[in-house]
Amino acid sequence: MTYNFIKTKLDGHVFELILARPEKRNAFTPTMVNEVAHAVSEANSNQQVYLVLIKAEGSVFCAGMDLKAFEDPTQDQLNPLIQNKDLSLGEVLDKLNKPSIAIIDGDVLAGGFLIALSATFILAKKEVRFSLPEVKLGIFPFQVMESLLKYLPERLALQICLSGEVLSCNKAKELGIVYDFLEEDTLSIHIHQLLQNSPFAMQKGIIAVKEQREIPTQDKYNFLLAKLNELKDSKDAKEGISAWKEKRKPDWKNE
C-alpha cells in the first residue's frame, strides 16, 4: 500500500507504523486518519504481526490536528487507494488489538496525545515535552481527555486538559503516562521481552480489556473466566504448557 502521510514496515513479527509528515510536524489530516485506520486493520489481520511500533519522522512526534485541512478539505491530499470516511482518530487507534510501543523522540502536542496514548507502552526520550494547548485556542481536547482517563484519575486528567501546561518527560513518567525512558538499549529490551510471550494470549488480553468495559461489574469475573477457558484450548496455550514441561522455548503459532 502506498500512503501519503504514513509509512508501514514489517520486520519479522514487528510491524512499524510511522508518521511521515515531518514538514507539518506530523499534524494529522482526515486522509492521514484514514491511512492510520487502514494500517491498524492490516496489523490486526496479519497473523505474522506480534508487536506494533508507532514512530514518527522529524523533530516533533505529532502536533495534533491539522486545523487548516479539517476546516478546508481542499488543503488535504486524498489517497485514491483508500475509501475516505469521517473517522475519529481516537476510535481508530482504539481498534488496535496487538501490543504496541510508542517510540517518542520528539514533542507531543494536542491530538498527538491520542496517538501516543493509544500504545500499550510509551517509551520517550527524557527531553521530550507533552502539552495540551487547546484551551488557549478556545478548543478543548475532548478525545485526549478520554484517553487520559485510562491512565489518570478524573480530576487529574481534567486538570491537565484545563491548565494547558507543558509536562516534562519526568513528570509524564511519574504520572504513569510514560512507561520507560527511551535510552540506548531500552527499546530493544522491551521488544525482546514482548516477543517472548504468546502473541495470541496478548491479543486476547487486549481485546478482553476493551470488551469488559461494557460488562456490568457483577458479571465481569464470570466474563473473564469464560475468556480464560476459551484461551486454554488455543494452540499457543497448549504449546506454552508443553514448552514449560519440556524446559524449552515455545514455538508460538498465534492461534
CSV table of N, CA, C and O in Angstrom, one decimal, residues 212-255:
chain,number,residue,atom,x,y,z
A,212,GLN,N,-14.7,-5.9,28.3
A,212,GLN,CA,-15.2,-5.8,29.6
A,212,GLN,C,-15.7,-4.5,30.1
A,212,GLN,O,-16.4,-4.3,31.1
A,213,ARG,N,-15.4,-3.4,29.3
A,213,ARG,CA,-15.9,-2.1,29.6
A,213,ARG,C,-17.4,-2.0,29.6
A,213,ARG,O,-18.0,-1.2,30.3
A,214,GLU,N,-18.0,-2.9,28.8
A,214,GLU,CA,-19.5,-2.9,28.6
A,214,GLU,C,-20.1,-3.9,29.5
A,214,GLU,O,-21.4,-4.0,29.5
A,215,ILE,N,-19.4,-4.7,30.3
A,215,ILE,CA,-19.9,-5.7,31.1
A,215,ILE,C,-20.2,-5.2,32.5
A,215,ILE,O,-19.4,-4.5,33.1
A,216,PRO,N,-21.4,-5.4,33.0
A,216,PRO,CA,-21.7,-4.9,34.4
A,216,PRO,C,-20.7,-5.5,35.4
A,216,PRO,O,-20.2,-6.6,35.2
A,217,THR,N,-20.4,-4.7,36.4
A,217,THR,CA,-19.4,-5.0,37.4
A,217,THR,C,-19.6,-6.4,38.0
A,217,THR,O,-18.7,-7.2,38.1
A,218,GLN,N,-20.8,-6.8,38.3
A,218,GLN,CA,-21.1,-8.1,38.9
A,218,GLN,C,-20.9,-9.3,38.0
A,218,GLN,O,-20.8,-10.4,38.4
A,219,ASP,N,-20.8,-9.0,36.7
A,219,ASP,CA,-20.6,-10.1,35.7
A,219,ASP,C,-19.2,-10.2,35.2
A,219,ASP,O,-18.9,-11.1,34.4
A,220,LYS,N,-18.3,-9.3,35.6
A,220,LYS,CA,-17.0,-9.2,34.9
A,220,LYS,C,-16.2,-10.5,35.2
A,220,LYS,O,-15.5,-11.0,34.3
A,221,TYR,N,-16.2,-11.0,36.4
A,221,TYR,CA,-15.3,-12.1,36.7
A,221,TYR,C,-15.8,-13.4,35.9
A,221,TYR,O,-15.0,-14.1,35.4
A,222,ASN,N,-17.1,-13.6,35.8
A,222,ASN,CA,-17.6,-14.7,35.0
A,222,ASN,C,-17.3,-14.5,33.6
A,222,ASN,O,-16.9,-15.5,32.9
A,223,PHE,N,-17.3,-13.3,33.1
A,223,PHE,CA,-17.0,-13.0,31.7
A,223,PHE,C,-15.5,-13.3,31.4
A,223,PHE,O,-15.2,-14.0,30.4
A,224,LEU,N,-14.6,-12.9,32.3
A,224,LEU,CA,-13.2,-13.1,32.2
A,224,LEU,C,-12.8,-14.6,32.4
A,224,LEU,O,-11.9,-15.1,31.7
A,225,LEU,N,-13.6,-15.3,33.2
A,225,LEU,CA,-13.3,-16.7,33.4
A,225,LEU,C,-13.6,-17.4,32.1
A,225,LEU,O,-12.9,-18.4,31.7
A,226,ALA,N,-14.7,-17.0,31.4
A,226,ALA,CA,-15.1,-17.7,30.2
A,226,ALA,C,-14.0,-17.4,29.1
A,226,ALA,O,-13.7,-18.3,28.3
A,227,LYS,N,-13.4,-16.2,29.1
A,227,LYS,CA,-12.4,-15.9,28.2
A,227,LYS,C,-11.1,-16.8,28.5
A,227,LYS,O,-10.5,-17.2,27.5
A,228,LEU,N,-10.8,-17.0,29.7
A,228,LEU,CA,-9.7,-17.8,30.1
A,228,LEU,C,-9.9,-19.3,29.6
A,228,LEU,O,-9.0,-19.9,29.1
A,229,ASN,N,-11.2,-19.8,29.8
A,229,ASN,CA,-11.5,-21.1,29.4
A,229,ASN,C,-11.3,-21.3,27.9
A,229,ASN,O,-10.9,-22.3,27.3
A,230,GLU,N,-11.7,-20.2,27.1
A,230,GLU,CA,-11.6,-20.3,25.7
A,230,GLU,C,-10.1,-20.3,25.3
A,230,GLU,O,-9.7,-21.0,24.4
A,231,LEU,N,-9.3,-19.5,26.0
A,231,LEU,CA,-7.9,-19.4,25.7
A,231,LEU,C,-7.1,-20.7,26.0
A,231,LEU,O,-6.2,-21.0,25.3
A,232,LYS,N,-7.6,-21.4,27.0
A,232,LYS,CA,-6.9,-22.7,27.3
A,232,LYS,C,-6.9,-23.7,26.2
A,232,LYS,O,-6.0,-24.6,26.1
A,233,ASP,N,-7.9,-23.6,25.3
A,233,ASP,CA,-8.0,-24.5,24.2
A,233,ASP,C,-7.2,-24.1,22.9
A,233,ASP,O,-7.1,-24.8,21.9
A,234,SER,N,-6.5,-22.9,23.0
A,234,SER,CA,-5.7,-22.4,21.9
A,234,SER,C,-4.4,-23.2,21.7
A,234,SER,O,-3.9,-23.8,22.6
A,235,LYS,N,-3.9,-23.1,20.5
A,235,LYS,CA,-2.7,-23.8,20.1
A,235,LYS,C,-1.5,-23.2,21.0
A,235,LYS,O,-0.6,-23.9,21.4
A,236,ASP,N,-1.6,-21.9,21.2
A,236,ASP,CA,-0.5,-21.2,21.9
A,236,ASP,C,-0.5,-21.7,23.4
A,236,ASP,O,0.6,-21.9,24.0
A,237,ALA,N,-1.7,-21.8,24.0
A,237,ALA,CA,-1.7,-22.3,25.4
A,237,ALA,C,-1.2,-23.7,25.5
A,237,ALA,O,-0.4,-24.0,26.4
A,238,LYS,N,-1.6,-24.5,24.6
A,238,LYS,CA,-1.1,-25.9,24.6
A,238,LYS,C,0.5,-26.0,24.4
A,238,LYS,O,1.2,-26.7,25.1
A,239,GLU,N,0.9,-25.1,23.5
A,239,GLU,CA,2.4,-25.1,23.2
A,239,GLU,C,3.1,-24.5,24.4
A,239,GLU,O,4.2,-25.0,24.7
A,240,GLY,N,2.6,-23.5,25.0
A,240,GLY,CA,3.3,-22.8,26.1
A,240,GLY,C,3.4,-23.8,27.3
A,240,GLY,O,4.5,-23.9,27.9
A,241,ILE,N,2.4,-24.6,27.6
A,241,ILE,CA,2.4,-25.5,28.7
A,241,ILE,C,3.4,-26.7,28.4
A,241,ILE,O,4.2,-27.1,29.2
A,242,SER,N,3.4,-27.1,27.1
A,242,SER,CA,4.3,-28.2,26.7
A,242,SER,C,5.7,-27.7,26.8
A,242,SER,O,6.6,-28.5,27.2
A,243,ALA,N,6.0,-26.5,26.3
A,243,ALA,CA,7.4,-26.0,26.4
A,243,ALA,C,7.8,-25.8,27.8
A,243,ALA,O,9.0,-26.1,28.1
A,244,TRP,N,6.9,-25.4,28.7
A,244,TRP,CA,7.3,-25.3,30.1
A,244,TRP,C,7.7,-26.6,30.7
A,244,TRP,O,8.7,-26.8,31.4
A,245,LYS,N,6.9,-27.7,30.4
A,245,LYS,CA,7.2,-29.0,30.9
A,245,LYS,C,8.5,-29.6,30.3
A,245,LYS,O,9.2,-30.2,31.0
A,246,GLU,N,8.7,-29.2,29.1
A,246,GLU,CA,9.9,-29.8,28.4
A,246,GLU,C,11.1,-28.9,28.5
A,246,GLU,O,12.2,-29.2,28.0
A,247,LYS,N,11.0,-27.8,29.3
A,247,LYS,CA,12.0,-26.8,29.5
A,247,LYS,C,12.7,-26.4,28.2
A,247,LYS,O,13.9,-26.4,28.0
A,248,ARG,N,11.9,-25.9,27.3
A,248,ARG,CA,12.4,-25.4,26.0
A,248,ARG,C,11.6,-24.1,25.7
A,248,ARG,O,10.6,-23.7,26.3
A,249,LYS,N,12.1,-23.4,24.7
A,249,LYS,CA,11.5,-22.2,24.2
A,249,LYS,C,10.3,-22.5,23.4
A,249,LYS,O,10.3,-23.3,22.5
A,250,PRO,N,9.1,-21.9,23.7
A,250,PRO,CA,7.9,-22.2,22.9
A,250,PRO,C,8.0,-21.7,21.5
A,250,PRO,O,8.6,-20.7,21.1
A,251,ASP,N,7.3,-22.4,20.6
A,251,ASP,CA,7.2,-22.1,19.2
A,251,ASP,C,5.8,-21.6,18.9
A,251,ASP,O,4.9,-22.4,18.6
A,252,TRP,N,5.6,-20.3,19.1
A,252,TRP,CA,4.2,-19.7,19.1
A,252,TRP,C,3.6,-19.8,17.6
A,252,TRP,O,4.3,-19.6,16.7
A,253,LYS,N,2.3,-20.1,17.6
A,253,LYS,CA,1.6,-20.2,16.3
A,253,LYS,C,0.6,-19.0,16.1
A,253,LYS,O,0.1,-18.8,15.1
A,254,ASN,N,0.4,-18.2,17.2
A,254,ASN,CA,-0.5,-17.1,17.2
A,254,ASN,C,-1.9,-17.6,16.8
A,254,ASN,O,-2.7,-17.0,16.1
A,255,GLU,N,-2.2,-18.8,17.4
A,255,GLU,CA,-3.6,-19.4,17.2
A,255,GLU,C,-4.1,-20.0,18.5
A,255,GLU,O,-3.3,-20.4,19.3
